[in-house]
PDB file of C-alpha atoms in Angstrom:
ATOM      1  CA  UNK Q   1      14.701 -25.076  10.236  1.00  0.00           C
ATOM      2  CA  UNK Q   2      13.945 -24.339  14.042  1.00  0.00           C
ATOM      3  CA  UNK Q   3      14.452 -20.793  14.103  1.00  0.00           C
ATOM      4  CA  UNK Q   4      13.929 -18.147  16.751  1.00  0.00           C
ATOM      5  CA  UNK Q   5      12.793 -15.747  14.177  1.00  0.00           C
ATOM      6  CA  UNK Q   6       9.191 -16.123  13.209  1.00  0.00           C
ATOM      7  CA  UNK Q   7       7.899 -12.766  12.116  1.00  0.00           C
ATOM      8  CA  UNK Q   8       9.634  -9.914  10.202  1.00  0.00           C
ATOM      9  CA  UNK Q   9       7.690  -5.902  10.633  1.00  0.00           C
ATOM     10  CA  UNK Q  10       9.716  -4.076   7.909  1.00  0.00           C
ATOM     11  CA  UNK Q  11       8.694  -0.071   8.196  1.00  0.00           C
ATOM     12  CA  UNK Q  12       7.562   0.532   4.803  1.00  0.00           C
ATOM     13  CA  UNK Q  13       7.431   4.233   3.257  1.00  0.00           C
ATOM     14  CA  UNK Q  14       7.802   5.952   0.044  1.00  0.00           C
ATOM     15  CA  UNK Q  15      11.271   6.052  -0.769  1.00  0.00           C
ATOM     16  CA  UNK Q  16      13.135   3.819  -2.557  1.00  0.00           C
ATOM     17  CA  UNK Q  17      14.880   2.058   0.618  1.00  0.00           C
ATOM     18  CA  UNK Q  18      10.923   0.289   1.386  1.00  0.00           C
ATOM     19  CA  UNK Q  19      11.980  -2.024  -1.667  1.00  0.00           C
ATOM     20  CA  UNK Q  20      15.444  -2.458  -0.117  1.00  0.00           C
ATOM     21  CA  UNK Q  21      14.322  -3.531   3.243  1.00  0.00           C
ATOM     22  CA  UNK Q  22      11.528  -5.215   2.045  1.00  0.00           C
ATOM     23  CA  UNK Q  23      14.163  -7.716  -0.590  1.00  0.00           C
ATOM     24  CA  UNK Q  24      15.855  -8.061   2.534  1.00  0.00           C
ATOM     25  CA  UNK Q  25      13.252  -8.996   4.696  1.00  0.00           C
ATOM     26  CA  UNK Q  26      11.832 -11.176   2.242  1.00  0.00           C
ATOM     27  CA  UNK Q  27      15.016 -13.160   2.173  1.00  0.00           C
ATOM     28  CA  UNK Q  28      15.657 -13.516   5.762  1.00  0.00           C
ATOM     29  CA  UNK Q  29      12.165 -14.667   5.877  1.00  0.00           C
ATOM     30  CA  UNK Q  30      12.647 -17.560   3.581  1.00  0.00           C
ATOM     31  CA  UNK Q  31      15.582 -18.498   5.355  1.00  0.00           C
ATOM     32  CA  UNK Q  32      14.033 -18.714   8.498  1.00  0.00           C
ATOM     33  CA  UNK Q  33      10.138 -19.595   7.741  1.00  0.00           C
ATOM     34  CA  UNK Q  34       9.554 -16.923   8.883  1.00  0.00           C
ATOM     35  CA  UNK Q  35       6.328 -14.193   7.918  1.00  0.00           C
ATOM     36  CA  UNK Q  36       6.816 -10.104   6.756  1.00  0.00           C
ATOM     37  CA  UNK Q  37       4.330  -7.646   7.454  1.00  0.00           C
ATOM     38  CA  UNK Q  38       4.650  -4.473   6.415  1.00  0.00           C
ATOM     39  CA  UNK Q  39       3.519  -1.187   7.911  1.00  0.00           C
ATOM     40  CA  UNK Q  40       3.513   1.759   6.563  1.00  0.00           C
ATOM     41  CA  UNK Q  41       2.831   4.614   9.392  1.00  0.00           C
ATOM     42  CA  UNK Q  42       2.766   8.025   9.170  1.00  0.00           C
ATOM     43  CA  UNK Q  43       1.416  11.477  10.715  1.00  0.00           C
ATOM     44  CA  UNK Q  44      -0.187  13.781   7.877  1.00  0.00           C
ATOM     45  CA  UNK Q  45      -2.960  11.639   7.252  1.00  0.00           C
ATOM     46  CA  UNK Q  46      -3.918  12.116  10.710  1.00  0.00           C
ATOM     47  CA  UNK Q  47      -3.715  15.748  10.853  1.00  0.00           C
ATOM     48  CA  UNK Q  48      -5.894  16.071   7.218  1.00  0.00           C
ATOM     49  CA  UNK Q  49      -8.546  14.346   9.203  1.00  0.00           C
ATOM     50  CA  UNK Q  50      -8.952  17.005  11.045  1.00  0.00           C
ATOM     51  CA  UNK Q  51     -11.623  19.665  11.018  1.00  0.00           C
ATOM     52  CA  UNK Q  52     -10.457  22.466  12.215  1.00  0.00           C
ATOM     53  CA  UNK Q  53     -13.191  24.785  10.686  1.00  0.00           C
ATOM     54  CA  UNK Q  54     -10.827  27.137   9.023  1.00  0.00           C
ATOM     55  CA  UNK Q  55     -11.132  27.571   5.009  1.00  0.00           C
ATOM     56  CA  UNK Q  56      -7.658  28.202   4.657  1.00  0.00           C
ATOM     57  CA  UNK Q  57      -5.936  25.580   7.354  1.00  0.00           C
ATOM     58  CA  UNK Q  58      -8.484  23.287   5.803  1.00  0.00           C
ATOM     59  CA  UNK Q  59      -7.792  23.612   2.656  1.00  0.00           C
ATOM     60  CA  UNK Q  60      -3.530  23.015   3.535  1.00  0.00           C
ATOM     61  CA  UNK Q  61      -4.646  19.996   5.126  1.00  0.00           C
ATOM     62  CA  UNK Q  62      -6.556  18.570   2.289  1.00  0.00           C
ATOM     63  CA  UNK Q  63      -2.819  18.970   0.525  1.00  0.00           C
ATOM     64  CA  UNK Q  64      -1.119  16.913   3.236  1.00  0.00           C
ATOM     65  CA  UNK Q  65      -3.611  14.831   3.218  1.00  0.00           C
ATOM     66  CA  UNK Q  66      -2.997  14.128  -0.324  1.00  0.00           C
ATOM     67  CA  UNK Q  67       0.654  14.124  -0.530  1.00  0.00           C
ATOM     68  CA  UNK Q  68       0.470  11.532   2.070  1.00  0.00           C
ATOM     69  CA  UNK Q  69      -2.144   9.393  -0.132  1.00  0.00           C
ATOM     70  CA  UNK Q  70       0.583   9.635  -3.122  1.00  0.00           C
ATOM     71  CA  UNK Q  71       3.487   8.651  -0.403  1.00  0.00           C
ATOM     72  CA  UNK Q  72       0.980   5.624   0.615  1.00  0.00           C
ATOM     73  CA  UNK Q  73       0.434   4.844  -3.069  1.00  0.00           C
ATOM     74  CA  UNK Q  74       4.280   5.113  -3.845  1.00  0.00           C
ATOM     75  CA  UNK Q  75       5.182   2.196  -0.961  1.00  0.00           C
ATOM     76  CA  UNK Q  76       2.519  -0.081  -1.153  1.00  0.00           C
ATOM     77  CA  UNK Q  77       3.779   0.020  -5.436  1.00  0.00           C
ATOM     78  CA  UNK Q  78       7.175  -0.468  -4.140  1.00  0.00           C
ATOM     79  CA  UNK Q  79       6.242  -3.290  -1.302  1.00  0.00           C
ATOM     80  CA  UNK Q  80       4.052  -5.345  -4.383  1.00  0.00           C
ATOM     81  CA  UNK Q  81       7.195  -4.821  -6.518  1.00  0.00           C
ATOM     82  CA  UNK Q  82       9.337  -6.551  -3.768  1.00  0.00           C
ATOM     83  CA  UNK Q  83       6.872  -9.087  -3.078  1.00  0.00           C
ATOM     84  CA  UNK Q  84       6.814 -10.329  -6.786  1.00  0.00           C
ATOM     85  CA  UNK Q  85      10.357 -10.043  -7.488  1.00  0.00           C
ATOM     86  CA  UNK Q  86      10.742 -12.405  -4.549  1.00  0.00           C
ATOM     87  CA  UNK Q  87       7.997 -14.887  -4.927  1.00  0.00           C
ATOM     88  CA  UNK Q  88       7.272 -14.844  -0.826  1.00  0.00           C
ATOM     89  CA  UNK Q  89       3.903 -13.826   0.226  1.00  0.00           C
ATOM     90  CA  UNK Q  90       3.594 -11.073   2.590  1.00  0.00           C
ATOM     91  CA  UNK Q  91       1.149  -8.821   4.568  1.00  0.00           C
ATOM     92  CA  UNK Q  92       0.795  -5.466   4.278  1.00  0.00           C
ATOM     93  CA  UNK Q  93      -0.892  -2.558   7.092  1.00  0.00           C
ATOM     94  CA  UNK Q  94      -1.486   1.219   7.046  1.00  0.00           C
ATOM     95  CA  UNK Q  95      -1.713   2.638  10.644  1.00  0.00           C
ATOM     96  CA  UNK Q  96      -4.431   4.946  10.978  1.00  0.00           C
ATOM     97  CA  UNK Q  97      -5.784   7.082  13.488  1.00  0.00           C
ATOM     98  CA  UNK Q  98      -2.741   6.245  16.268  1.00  0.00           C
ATOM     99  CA  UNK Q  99      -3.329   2.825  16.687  1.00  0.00           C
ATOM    100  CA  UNK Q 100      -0.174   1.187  16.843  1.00  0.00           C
ATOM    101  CA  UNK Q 101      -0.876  -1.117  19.755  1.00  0.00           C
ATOM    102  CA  UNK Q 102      -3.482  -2.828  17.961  1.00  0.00           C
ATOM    103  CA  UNK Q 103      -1.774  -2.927  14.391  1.00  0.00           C
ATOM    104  CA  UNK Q 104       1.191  -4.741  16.793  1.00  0.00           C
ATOM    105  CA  UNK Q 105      -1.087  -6.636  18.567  1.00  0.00           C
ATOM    106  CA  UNK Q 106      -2.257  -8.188  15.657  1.00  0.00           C
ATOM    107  CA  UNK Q 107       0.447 -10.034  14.605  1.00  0.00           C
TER     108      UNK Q 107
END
């Protein structure tokens, strides 16, 4: 099928609706040969990598910083859960440190 869609970014995060728009992508895709990335981007890791010399702000950021490794852990779970229900392969990106242009730029 000559299609005008090639590639599918689906914004992946920890709630339940990642494993929606992922099914969804995922069939689109098929229909169109097309490829799925997902990218999963979001701010509090950024700010726990921050040393702002501070015990106490410090030590809140370390608990960002690991809520935001349990929300990362949550939507990559639910993106492999899509991916297998679906049998279509797809690709999967964490944005770190700002760089959006470049995670875009690579597809």
């Amino acid at each position: 099928m000559n299609s005008s869609i090639q590639q599918i970014l689906v914004h992946a995060d920890a709630t339940i609706r990642t494993g929606v728009r992922m099914d969804i992508a995922l069939k689109l895709a098929q229909k169109h040969g097309a490829s799925v990335h997902a990218l999963y981007a979001a701010t509090p890791s950024e700010f726990a990598a921050l040393d702002i010399g501070t015990g106490t702000v410090n030590a809140e950021l370390a608990k960002i910083q690991n809520v935001d490794e349990e929300r990362r852990y949550r939507a990559r779970a639910l993106f492999y859960v899509s991916v297998a229900k679906n049998g279509i392969e797809a690709s999967w990106d964490l944005l770190t440190q700002g760089l959006l242009v470049d995670s875009f730029a690579r597809q």
